[in-house]
Short mmCIF file of N, CA and C in Angstrom, two decimals:
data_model
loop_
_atom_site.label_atom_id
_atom_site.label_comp_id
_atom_site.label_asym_id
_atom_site.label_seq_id
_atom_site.Cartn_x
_atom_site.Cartn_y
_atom_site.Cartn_z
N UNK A 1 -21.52 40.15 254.15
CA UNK A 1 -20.91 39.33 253.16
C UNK A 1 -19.40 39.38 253.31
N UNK A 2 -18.90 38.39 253.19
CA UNK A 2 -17.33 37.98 253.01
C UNK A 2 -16.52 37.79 252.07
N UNK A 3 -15.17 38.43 251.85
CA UNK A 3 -14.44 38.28 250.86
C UNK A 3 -14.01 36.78 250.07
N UNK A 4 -14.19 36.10 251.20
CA UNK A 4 -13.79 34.45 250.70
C UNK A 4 -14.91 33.96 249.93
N UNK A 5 -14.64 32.91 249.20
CA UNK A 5 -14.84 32.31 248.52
C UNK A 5 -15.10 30.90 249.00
N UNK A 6 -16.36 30.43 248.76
CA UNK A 6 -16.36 29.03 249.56
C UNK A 6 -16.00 27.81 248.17
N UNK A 7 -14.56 27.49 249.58
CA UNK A 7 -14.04 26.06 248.94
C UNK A 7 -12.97 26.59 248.71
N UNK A 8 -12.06 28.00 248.53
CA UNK A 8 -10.49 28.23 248.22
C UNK A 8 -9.84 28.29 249.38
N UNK A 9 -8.75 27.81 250.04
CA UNK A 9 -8.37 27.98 250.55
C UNK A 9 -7.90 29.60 251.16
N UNK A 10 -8.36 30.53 252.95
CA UNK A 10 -7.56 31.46 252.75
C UNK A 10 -5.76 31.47 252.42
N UNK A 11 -5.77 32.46 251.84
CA UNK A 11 -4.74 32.95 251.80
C UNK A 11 -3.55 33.78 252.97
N UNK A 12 -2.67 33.58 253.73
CA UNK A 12 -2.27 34.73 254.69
C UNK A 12 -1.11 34.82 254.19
N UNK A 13 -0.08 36.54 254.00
CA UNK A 13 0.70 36.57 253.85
C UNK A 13 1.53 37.55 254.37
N UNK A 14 2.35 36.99 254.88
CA UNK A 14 3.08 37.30 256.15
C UNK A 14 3.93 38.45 255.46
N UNK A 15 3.75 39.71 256.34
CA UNK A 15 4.55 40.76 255.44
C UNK A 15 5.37 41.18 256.89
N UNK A 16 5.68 40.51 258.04
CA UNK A 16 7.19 40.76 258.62
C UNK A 16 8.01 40.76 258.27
N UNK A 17 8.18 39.79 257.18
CA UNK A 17 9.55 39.42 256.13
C UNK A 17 10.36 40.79 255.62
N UNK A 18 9.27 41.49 255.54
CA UNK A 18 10.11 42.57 254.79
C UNK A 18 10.68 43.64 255.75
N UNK A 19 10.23 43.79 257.21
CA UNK A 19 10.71 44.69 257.95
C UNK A 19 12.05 43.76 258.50
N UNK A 20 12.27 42.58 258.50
CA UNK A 20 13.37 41.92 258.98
C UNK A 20 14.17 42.30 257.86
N UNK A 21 14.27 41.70 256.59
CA UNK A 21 15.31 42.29 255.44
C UNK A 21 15.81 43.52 255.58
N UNK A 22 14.96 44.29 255.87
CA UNK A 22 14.87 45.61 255.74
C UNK A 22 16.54 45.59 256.75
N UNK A 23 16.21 45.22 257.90
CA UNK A 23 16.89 45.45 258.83
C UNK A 23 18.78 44.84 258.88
N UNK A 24 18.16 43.56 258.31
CA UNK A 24 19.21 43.07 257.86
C UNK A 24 20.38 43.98 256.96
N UNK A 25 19.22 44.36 255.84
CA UNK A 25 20.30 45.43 254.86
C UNK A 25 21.32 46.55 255.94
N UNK A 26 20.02 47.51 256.72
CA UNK A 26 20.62 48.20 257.26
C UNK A 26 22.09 47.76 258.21
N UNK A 27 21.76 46.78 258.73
CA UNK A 27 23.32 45.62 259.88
C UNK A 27 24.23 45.80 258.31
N UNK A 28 23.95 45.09 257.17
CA UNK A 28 25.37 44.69 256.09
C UNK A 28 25.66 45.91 256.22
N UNK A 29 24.94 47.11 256.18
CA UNK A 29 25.43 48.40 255.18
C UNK A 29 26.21 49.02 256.25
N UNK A 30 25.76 49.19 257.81
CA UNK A 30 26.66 49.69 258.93
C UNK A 30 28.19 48.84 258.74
N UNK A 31 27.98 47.58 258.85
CA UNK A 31 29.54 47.00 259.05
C UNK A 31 30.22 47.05 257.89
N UNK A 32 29.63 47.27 256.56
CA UNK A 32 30.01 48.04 255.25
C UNK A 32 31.12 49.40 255.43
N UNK A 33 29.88 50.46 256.60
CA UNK A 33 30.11 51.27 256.64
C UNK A 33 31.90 51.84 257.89
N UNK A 34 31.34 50.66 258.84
CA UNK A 34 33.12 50.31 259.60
C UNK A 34 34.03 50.33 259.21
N UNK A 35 34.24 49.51 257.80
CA UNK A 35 34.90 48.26 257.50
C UNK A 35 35.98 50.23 256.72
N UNK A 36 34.74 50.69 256.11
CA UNK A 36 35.63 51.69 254.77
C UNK A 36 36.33 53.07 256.03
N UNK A 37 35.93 52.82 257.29
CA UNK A 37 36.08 54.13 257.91
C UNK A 37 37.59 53.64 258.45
N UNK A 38 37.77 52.44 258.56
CA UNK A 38 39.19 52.03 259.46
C UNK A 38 40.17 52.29 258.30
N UNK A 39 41.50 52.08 258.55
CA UNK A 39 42.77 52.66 257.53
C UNK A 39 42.88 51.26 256.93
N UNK A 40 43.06 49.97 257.77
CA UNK A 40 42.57 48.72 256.18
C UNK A 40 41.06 48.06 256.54
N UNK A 41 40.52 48.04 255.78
CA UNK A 41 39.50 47.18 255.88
C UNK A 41 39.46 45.89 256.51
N UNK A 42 40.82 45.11 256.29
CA UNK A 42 40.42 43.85 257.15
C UNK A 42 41.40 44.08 258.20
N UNK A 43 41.89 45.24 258.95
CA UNK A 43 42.33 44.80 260.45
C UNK A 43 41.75 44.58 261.82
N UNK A 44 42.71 43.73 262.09
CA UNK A 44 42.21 43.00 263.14
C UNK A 44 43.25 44.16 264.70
N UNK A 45 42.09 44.11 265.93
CA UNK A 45 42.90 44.71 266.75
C UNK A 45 43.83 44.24 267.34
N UNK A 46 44.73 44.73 267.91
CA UNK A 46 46.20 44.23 268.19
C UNK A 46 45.76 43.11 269.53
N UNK A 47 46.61 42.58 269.56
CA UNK A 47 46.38 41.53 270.61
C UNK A 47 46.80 42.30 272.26
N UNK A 48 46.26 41.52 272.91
CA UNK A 48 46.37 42.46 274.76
C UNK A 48 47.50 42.46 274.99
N UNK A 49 48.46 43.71 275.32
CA UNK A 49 49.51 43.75 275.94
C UNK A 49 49.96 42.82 276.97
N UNK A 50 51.12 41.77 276.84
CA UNK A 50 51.39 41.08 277.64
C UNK A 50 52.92 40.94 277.37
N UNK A 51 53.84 40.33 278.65
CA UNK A 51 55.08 40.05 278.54
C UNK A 51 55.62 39.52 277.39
N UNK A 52 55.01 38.24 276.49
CA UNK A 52 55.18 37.28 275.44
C UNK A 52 55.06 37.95 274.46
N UNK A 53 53.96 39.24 273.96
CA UNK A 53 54.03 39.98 273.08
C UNK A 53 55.16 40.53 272.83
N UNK A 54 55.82 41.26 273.79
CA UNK A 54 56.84 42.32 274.21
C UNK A 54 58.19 41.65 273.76
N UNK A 55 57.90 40.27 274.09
CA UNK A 55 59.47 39.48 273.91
C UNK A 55 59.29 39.14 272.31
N UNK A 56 58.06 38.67 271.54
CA UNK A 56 57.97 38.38 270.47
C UNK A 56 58.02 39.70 269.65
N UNK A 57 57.42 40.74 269.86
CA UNK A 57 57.95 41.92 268.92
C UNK A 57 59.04 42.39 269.28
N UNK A 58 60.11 42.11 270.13
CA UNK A 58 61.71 42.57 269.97
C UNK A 58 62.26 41.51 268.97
N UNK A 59 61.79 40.21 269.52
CA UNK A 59 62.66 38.83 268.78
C UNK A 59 62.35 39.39 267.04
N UNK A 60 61.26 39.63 266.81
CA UNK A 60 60.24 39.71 265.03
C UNK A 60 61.44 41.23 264.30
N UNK A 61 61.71 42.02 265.51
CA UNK A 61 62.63 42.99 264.74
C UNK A 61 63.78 42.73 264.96
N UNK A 62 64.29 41.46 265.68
CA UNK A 62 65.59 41.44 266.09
C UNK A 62 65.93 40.80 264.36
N UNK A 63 64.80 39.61 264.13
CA UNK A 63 65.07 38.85 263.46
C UNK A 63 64.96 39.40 261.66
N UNK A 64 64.53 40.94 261.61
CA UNK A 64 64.25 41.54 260.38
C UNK A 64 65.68 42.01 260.93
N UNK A 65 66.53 42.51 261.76
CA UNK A 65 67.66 43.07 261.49
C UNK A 65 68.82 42.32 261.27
N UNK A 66 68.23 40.72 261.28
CA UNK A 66 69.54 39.93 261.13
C UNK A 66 69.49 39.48 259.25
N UNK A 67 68.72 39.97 259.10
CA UNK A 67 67.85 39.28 257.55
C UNK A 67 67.14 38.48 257.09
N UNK A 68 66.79 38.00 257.97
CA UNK A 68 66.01 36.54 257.92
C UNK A 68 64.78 36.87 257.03
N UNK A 69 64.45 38.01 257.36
CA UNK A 69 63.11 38.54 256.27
C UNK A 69 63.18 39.97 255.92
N UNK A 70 62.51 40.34 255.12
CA UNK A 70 62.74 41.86 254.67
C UNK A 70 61.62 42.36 255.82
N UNK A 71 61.73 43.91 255.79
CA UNK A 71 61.33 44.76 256.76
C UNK A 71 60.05 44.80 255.52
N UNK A 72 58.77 45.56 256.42
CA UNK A 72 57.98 45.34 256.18
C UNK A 72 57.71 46.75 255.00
N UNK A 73 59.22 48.04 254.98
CA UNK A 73 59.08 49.31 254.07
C UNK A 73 59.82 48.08 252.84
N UNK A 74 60.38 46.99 252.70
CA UNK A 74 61.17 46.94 251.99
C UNK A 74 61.17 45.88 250.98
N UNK A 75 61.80 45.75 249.85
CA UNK A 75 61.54 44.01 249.53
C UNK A 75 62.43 43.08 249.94
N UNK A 76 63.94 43.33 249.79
CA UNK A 76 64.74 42.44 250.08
C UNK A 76 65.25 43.01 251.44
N UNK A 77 66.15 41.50 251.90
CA UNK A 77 66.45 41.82 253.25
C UNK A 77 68.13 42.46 252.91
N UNK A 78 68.19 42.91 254.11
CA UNK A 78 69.24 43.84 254.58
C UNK A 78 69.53 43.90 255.93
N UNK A 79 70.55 42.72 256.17
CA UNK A 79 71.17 42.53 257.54
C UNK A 79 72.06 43.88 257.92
N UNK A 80 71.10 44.03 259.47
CA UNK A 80 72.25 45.56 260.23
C UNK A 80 72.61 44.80 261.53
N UNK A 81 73.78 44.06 261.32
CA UNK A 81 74.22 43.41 263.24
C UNK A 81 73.98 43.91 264.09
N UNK A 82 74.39 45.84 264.37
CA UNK A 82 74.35 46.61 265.11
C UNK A 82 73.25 47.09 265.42
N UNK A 83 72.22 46.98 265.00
CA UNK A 83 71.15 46.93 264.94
C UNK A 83 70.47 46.25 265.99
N UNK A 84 70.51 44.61 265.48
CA UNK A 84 70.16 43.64 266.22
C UNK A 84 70.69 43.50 267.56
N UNK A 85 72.43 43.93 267.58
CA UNK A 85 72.84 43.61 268.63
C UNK A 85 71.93 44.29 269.67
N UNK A 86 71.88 45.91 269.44
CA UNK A 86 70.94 46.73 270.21
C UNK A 86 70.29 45.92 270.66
N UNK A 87 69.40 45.67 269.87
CA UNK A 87 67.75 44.92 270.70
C UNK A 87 68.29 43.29 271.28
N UNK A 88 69.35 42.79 271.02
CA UNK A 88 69.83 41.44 271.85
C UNK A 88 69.75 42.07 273.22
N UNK A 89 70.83 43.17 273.82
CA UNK A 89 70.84 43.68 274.70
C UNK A 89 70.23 44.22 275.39
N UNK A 90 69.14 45.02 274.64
CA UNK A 90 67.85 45.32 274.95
C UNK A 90 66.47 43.79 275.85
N UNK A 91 66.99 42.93 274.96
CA UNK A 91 66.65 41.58 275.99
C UNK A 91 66.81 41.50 277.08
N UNK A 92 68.40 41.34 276.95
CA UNK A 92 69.57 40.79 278.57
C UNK A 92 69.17 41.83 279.29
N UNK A 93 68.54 42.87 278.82
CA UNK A 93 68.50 44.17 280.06
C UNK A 93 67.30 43.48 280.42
N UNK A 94 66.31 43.56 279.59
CA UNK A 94 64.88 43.49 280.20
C UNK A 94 65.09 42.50 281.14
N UNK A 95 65.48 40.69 280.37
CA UNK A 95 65.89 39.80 281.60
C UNK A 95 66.51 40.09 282.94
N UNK A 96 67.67 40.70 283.10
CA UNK A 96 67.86 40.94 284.44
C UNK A 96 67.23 41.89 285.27
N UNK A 97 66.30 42.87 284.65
CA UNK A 97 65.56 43.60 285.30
C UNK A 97 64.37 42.92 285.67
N UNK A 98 63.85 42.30 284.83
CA UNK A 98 62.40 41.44 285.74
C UNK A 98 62.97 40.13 286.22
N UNK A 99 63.92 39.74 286.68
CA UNK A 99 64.80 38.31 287.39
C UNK A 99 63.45 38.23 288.65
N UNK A 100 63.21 36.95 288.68
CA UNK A 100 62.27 36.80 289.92
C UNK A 100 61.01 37.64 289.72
N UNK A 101 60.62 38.10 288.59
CA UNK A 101 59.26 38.76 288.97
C UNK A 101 58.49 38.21 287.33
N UNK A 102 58.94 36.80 286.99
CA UNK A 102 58.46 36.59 286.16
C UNK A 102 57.66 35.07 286.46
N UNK A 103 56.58 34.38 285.57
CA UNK A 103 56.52 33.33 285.37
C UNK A 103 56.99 32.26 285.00
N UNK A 104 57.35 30.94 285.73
CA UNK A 104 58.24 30.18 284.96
C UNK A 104 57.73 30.33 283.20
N UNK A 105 56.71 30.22 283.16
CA UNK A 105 56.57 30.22 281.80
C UNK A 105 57.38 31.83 280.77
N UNK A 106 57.11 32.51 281.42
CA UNK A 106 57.90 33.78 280.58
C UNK A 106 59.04 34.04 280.70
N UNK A 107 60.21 33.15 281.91
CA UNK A 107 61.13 33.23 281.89
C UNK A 107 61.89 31.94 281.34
N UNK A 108 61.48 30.66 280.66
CA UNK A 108 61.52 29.72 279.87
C UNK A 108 61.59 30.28 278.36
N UNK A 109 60.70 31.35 278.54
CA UNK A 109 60.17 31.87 276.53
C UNK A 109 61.88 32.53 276.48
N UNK A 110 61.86 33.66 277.58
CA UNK A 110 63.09 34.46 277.44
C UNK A 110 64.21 33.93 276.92
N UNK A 111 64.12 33.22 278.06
CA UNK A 111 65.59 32.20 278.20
C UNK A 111 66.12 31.42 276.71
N UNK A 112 64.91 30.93 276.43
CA UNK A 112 64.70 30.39 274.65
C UNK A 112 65.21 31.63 273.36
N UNK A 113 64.34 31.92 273.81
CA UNK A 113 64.72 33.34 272.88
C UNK A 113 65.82 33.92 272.34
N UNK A 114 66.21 34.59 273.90
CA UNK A 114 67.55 34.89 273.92
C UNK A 114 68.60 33.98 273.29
N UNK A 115 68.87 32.63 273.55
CA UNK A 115 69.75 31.86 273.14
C UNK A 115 69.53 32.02 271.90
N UNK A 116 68.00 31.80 270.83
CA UNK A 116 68.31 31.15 269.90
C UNK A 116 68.78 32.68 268.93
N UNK A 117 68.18 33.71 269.51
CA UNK A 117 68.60 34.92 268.66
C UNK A 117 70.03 35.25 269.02
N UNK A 118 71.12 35.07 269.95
CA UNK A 118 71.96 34.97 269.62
C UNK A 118 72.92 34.00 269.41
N UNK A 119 72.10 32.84 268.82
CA UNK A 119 72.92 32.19 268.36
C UNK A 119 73.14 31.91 266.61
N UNK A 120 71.46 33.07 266.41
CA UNK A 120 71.19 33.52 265.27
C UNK A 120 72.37 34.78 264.83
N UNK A 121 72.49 35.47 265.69
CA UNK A 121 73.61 36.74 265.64
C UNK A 121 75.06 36.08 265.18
N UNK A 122 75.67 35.39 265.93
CA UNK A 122 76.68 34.76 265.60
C UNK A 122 76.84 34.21 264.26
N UNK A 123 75.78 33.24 263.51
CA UNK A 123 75.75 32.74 262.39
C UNK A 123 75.77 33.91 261.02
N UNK A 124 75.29 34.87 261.59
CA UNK A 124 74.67 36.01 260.82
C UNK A 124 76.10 36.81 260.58
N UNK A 125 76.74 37.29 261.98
CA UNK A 125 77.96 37.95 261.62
C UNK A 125 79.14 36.75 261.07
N UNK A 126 78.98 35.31 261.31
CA UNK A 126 79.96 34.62 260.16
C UNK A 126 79.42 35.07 259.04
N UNK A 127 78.85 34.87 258.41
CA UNK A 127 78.14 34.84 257.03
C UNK A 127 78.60 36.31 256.56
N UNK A 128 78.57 37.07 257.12
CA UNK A 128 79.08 38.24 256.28
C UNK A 128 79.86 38.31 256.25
N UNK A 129 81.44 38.25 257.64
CA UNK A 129 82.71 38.16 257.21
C UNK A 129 83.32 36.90 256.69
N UNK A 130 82.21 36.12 255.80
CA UNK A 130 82.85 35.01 255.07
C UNK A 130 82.52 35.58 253.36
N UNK A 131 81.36 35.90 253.33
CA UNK A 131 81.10 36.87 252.17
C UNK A 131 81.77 37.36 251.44
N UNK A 132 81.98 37.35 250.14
CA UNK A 132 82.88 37.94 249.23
C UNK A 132 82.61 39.57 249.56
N UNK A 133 83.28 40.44 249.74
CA UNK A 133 83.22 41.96 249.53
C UNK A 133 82.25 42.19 247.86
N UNK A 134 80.89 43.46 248.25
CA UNK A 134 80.36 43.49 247.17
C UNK A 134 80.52 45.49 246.61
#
């Protein structure tokens, strides 16, 4: 004798469902578990060391030492020329040290760069010795 019933439709019910959830939970709760072990939760890894990086993080602190933005300990900005000049020079060095061992393209970025940050420097040291004394 048979459990069915003649004329009801069987019934089947699929109980994989629950070992997939299952699994699922466990995936949220690991990358849960990543997310709280790193120092911020949403960082992202640094991008691949390359020439363009190198020129863009001198230009990003050249351009926090001219004031253009506050430093990232600070709220307001606080222009240091001497500062900046450093890392201008710190450029012109790097430029003439890789002369010819660059890509037109990375020696176009330079070349850009350089000009416009010191032509940012210049504007920067008017502006203060036009400045009222505080």
């Amino acid at each position: 004798m048979t459990d069915e019933t003649p004329g009801k439709p069987k019934i089947i019910i699929d109980e994989g469902w629950k070992s997939t959830a299952q699994q699922e939970k466990q995936v949220a709760q690991e990358l849960r578990g990543s997310n709280e072990d790193s120092d911020q939760p949403d960082s992202q890894p640094p991008p691949p060391a390359s020439f363009s990086v190198l020129v863009t993080t001198l230009a990003t602190q050249i351009m926090v030492s001219l004031g253009q933005f506050p430093s990232p300990d600070e709220k307001e900005t606080k222009p240091e020329p001497a500062i900046a000049r450093h890392l201008i020079d710190t450029l012109a060095m790097l430029e003439e040290k890789t002369k010819g061992n660059l890509t037109d393209e990375e020696t176009g970025m330079l070349t850009r760069v350089l000009h416009e940050l010191r032509m940012l420097y210049v504007a920067t040291e008017k502006a203060l010795a036009d400045a009222p004394p505080s």
